[in-house]
Backbone as a ProteinNet text record, in pm:
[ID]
protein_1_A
[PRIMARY]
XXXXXXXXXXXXXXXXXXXXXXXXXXXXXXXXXXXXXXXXXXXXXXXXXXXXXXXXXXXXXXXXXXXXXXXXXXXXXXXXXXXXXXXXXXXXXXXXXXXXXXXXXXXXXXXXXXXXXXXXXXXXXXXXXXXXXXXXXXXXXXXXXXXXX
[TERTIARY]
-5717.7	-5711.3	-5662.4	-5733.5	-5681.9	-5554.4	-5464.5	-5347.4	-5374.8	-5341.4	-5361.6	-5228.3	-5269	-5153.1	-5138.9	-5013.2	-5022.4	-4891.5	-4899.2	-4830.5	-4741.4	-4634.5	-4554.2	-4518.6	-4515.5	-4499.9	-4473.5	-4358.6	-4318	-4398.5	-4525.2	-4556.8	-4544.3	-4472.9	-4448.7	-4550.1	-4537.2	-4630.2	-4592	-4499.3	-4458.1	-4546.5	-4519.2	-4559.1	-4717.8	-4809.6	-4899	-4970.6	-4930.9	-4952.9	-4945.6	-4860.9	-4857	-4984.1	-5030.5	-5146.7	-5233.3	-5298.8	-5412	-5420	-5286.2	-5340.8	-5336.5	-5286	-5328.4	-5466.4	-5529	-5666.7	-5764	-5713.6	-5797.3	-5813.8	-5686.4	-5660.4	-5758.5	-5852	-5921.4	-5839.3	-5782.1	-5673.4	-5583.9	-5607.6	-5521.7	-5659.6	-5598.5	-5697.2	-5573.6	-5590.8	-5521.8	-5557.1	-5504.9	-5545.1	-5527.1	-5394.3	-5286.2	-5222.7	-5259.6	-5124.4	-5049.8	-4945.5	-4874.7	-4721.3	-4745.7	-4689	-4513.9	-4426.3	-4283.2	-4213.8	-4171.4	-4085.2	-4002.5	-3963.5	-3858.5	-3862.1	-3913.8	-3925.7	-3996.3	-4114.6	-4155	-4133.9	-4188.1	-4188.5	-4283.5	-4301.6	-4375.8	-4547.4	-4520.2	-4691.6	-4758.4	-4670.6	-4717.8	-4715.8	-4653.7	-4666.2	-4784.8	-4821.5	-4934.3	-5108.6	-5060	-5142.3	-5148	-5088.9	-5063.4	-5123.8	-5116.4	-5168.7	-5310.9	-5417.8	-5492	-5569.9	-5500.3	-5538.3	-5586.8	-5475.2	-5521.3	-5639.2	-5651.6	-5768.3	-5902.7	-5909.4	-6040	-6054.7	-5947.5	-5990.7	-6067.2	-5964.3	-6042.7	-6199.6	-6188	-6317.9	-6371	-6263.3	-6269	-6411.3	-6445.7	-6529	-6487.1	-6359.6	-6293.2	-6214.4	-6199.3	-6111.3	-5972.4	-5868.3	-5755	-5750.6	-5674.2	-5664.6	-5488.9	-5497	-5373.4	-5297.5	-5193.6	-5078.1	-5009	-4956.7	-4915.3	-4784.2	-4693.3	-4583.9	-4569	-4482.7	-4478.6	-4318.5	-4292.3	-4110.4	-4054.9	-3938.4	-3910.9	-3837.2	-3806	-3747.8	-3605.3	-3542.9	-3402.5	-3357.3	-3204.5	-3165.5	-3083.8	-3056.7	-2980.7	-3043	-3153.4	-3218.8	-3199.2	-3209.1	-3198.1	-3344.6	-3296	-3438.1	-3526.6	-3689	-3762.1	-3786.6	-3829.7	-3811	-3978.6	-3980.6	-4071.4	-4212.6	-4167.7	-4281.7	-4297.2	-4255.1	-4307.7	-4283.4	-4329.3	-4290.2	-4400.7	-4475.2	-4620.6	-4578.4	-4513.5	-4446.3	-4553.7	-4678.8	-4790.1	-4788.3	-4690.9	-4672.6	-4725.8	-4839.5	-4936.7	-5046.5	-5055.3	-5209.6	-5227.3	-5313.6	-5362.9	-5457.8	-5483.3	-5620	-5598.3	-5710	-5756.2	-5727.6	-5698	-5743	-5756.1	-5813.7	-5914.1	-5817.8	-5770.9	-5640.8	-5765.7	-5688.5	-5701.3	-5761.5	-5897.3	-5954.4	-5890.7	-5826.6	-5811.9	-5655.2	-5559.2	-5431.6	-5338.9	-5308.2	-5193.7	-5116.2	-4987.8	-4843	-4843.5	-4717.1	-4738.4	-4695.5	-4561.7	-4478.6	-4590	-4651.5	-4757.6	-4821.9	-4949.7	-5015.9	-4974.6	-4812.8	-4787.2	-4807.5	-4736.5	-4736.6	-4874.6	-4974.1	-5123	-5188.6	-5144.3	-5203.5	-5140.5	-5023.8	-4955.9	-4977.3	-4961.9	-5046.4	-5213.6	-5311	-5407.2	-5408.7	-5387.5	-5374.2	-5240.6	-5175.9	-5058.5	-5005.4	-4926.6	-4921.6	-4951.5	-5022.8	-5154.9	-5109.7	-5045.7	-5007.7	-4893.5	-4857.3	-4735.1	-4746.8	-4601.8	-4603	-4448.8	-4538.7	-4472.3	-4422.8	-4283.1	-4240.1	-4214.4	-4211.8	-4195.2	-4109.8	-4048.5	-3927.5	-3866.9	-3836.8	-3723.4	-3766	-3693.2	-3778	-3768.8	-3790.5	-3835.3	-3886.9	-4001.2	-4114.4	-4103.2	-4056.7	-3991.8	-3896.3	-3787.3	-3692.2	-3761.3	-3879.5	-3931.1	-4039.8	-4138.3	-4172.4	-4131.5	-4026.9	-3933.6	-3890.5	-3887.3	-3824.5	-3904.9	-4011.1	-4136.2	-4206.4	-4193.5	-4190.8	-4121.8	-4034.5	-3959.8	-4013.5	-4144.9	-4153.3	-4219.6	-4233.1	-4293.3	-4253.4	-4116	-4108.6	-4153.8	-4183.2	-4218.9	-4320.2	-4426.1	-4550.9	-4609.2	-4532.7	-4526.9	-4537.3	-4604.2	-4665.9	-4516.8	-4531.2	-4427.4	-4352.4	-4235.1	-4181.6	-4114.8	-4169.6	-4092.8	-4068.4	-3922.6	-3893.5	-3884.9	-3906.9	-3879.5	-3683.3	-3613.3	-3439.2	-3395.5
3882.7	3832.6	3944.6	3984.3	4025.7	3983.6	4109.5	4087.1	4138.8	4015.5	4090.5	4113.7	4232.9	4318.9	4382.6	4402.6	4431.7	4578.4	4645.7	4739.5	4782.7	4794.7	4865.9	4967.8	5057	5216.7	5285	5369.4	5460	5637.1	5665.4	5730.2	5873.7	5913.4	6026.9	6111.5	6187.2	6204.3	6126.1	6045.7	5966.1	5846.8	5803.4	5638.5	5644.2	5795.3	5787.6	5845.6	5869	5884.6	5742.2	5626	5532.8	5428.4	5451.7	5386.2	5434	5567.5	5621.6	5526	5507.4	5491.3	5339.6	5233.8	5087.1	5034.8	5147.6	5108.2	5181.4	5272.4	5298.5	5212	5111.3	5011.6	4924.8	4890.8	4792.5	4681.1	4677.9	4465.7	4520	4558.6	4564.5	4503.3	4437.2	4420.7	4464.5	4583.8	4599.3	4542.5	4421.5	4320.1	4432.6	4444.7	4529	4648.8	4695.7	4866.9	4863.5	4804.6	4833.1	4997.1	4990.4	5126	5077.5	5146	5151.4	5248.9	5230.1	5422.4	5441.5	5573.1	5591.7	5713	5791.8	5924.8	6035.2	5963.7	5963.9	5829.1	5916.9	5780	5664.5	5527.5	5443.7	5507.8	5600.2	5645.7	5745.8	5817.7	5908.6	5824.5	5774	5667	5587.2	5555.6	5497.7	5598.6	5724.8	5823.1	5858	5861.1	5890.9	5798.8	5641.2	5522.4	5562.2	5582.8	5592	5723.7	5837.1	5940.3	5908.6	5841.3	5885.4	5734.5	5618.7	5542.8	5609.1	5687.7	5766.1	5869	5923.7	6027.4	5931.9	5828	5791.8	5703.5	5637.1	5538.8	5440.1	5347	5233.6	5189.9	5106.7	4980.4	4899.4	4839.9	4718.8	4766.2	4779.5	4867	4737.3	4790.2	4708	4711.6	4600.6	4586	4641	4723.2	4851.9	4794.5	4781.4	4716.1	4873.9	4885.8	4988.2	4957.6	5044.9	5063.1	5208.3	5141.4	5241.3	5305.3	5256.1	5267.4	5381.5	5465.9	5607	5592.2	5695.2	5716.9	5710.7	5605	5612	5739.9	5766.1	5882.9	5949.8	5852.4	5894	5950.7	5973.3	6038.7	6177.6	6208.3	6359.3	6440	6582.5	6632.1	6644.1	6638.9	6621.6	6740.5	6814.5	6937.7	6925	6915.8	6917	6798.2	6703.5	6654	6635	6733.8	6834.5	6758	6807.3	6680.2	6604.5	6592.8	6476	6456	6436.6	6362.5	6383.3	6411.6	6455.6	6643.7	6673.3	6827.3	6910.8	6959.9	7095.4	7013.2	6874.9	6865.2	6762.2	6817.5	6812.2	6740	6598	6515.6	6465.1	6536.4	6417.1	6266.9	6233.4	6058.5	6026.9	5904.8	5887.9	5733.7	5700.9	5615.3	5467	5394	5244.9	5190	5100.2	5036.9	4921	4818.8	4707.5	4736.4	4726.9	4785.4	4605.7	4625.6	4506.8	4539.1	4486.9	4531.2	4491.8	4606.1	4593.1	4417.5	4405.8	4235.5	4207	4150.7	4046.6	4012.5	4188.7	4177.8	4062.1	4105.5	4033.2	3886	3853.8	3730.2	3631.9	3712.1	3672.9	3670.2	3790.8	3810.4	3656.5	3659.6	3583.9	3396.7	3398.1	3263.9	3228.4	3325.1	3341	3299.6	3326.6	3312.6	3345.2	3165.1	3116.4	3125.7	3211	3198	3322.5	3363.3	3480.1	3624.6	3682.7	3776	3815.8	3940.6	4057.5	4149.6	4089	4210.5	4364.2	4457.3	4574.7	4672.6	4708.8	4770	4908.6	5008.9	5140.4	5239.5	5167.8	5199.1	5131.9	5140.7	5044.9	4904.8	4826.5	4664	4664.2	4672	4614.5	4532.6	4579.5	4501.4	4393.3	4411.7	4220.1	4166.4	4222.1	4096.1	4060.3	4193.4	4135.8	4016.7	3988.9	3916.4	3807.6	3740.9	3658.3	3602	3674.4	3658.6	3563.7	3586.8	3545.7	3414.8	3387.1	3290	3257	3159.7	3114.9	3094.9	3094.8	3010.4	3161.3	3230.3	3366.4	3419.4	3406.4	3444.6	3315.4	3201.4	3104.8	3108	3156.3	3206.6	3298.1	3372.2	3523.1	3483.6	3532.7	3501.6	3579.4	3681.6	3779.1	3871.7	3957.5	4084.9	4159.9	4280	4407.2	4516.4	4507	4656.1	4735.8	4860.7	4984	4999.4	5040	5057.5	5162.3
-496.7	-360.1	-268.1	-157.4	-75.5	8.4	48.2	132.2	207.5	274.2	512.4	510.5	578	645.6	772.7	818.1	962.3	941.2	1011.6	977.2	1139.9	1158.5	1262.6	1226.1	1316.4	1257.1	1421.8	1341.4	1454.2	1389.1	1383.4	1271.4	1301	1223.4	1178.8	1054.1	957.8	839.1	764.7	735.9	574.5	687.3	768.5	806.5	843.4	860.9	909.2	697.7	605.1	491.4	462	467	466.6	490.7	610.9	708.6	619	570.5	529.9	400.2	334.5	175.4	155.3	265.9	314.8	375.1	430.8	520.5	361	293.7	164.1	53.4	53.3	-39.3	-76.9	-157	-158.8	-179.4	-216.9	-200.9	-65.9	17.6	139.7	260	316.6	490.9	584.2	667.7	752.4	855	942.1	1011.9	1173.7	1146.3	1278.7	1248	1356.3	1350.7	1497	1470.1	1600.3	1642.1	1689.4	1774.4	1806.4	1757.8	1819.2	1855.4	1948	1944.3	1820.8	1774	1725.2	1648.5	1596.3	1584.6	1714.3	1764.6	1878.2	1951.4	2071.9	2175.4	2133.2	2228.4	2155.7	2214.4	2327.2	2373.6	2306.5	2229.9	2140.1	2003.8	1971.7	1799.9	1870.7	1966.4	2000.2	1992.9	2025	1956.4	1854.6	1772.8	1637.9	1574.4	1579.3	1498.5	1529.8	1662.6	1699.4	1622.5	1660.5	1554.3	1440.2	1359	1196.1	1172.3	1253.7	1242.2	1255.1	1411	1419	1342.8	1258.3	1125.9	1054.6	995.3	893.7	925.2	1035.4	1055.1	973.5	933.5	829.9	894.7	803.5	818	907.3	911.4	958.7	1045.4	1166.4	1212.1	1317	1263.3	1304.7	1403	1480.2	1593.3	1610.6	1745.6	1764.1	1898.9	1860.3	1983.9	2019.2	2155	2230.5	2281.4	2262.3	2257.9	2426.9	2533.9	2625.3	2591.4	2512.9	2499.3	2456.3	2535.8	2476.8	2336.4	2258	2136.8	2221.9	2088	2086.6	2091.8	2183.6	2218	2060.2	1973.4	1855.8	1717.2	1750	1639.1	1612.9	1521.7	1496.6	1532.8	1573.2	1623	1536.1	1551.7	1471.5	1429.5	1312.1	1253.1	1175.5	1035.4	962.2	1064.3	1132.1	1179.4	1289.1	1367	1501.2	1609.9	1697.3	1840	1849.6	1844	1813.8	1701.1	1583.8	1481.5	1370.1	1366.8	1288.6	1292.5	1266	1260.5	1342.8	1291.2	1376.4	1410.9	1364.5	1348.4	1522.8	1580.4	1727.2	1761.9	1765.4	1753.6	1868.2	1937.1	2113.5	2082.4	2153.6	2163.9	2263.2	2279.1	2375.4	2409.7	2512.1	2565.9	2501.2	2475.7	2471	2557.1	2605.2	2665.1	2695.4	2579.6	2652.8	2583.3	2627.3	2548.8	2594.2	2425.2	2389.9	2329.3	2420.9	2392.2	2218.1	2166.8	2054.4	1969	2045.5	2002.3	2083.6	2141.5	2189.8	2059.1	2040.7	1934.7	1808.6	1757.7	1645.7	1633.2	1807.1	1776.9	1810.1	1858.9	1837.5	1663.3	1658.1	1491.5	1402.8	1443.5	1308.1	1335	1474.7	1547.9	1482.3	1508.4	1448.9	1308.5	1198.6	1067.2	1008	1013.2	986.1	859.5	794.8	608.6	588.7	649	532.4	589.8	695.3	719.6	643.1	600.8	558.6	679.2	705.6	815.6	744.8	723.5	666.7	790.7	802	948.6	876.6	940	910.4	978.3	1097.4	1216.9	1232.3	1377.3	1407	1464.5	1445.6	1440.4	1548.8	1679.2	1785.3	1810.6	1808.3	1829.8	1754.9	1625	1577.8	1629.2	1686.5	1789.3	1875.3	1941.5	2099.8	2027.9	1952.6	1851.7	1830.6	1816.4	1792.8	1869	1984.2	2129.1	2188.7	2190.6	2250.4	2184.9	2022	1990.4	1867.2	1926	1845.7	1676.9	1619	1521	1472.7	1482.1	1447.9	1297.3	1265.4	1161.7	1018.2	1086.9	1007.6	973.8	1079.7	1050.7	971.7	917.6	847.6	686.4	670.8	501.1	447.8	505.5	384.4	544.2	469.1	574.4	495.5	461.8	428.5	538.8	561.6	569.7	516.9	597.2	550.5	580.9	468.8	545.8	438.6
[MASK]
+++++++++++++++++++++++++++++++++++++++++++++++++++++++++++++++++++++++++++++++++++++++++++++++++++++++++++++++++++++++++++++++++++++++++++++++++++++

């Protein structure tokens, strides 16, 4: 059986290595990729999710929530994964046509198909309090939730 999955990611190389080897998964459906600040900002983790989708060019291509939110001021500077958080590597992207906030997205996705979502976070939960915030029954809806901690 396939597992739908939705993924939050503040992506850096471990969270955007992450994405590649979930959208490669044959028992994975990546339903969602939503965007949070936190290694980068949420407009660059919003490039970054975007990036490594149009590398790869699934079949099925997830639907991508946007994050305008700066990186927490308490992080340590980014070193090994550069200030675009994907090191050296430099991929145009081409801005979002119809752009949905990233907590919106979730709580559409998980409204949509009640039970059957895993939602896997890879930063900082934001976007799940704002998530939560927004509807109360959200985490009831949620098939499964792993963090990353």
């Amino acid at each position: 059986m396939v597992q739908k999955l939705v993924i939050d990611a503040d992506p850096g190389i471990g969270d955007a290595l992450a994405i590649v080897l979930a959208l490669r998964d044959p028992d994975v459906e990546v339903v969602g990729l939503t965007a949070t600040a936190g290694r980068v900002s949420g407009l660059v983790a919003t490039q970054n999710v975007q990036a490594v989708i149009d590398c790869l060019d699934p079949s099925r291509r997830p639907r991508v929530g946007h994050s305008d939110a700066l990186s927490p001021p308490l992080l340590p500077p980014v070193s090994l994964d550069g200030l675009s958080g994907l090191g050296d590597w430099n991929v145009p992207v081409v801005g979002l046509h119809q752009r949905h906030e990233s907590a919106r997205l979730l709580v559409e996705i998980v409204r949509d198909q009640p039970y059957e979502i895993t939602l896997l976070t890879l930063g900082p939960l934001t976007n799940v309090g704002l998530a939560s915030e927004m509807a109360p029954d959200f985490f009831d809806l949620l098939g499964g939730l792993v963090c990353l901690g």
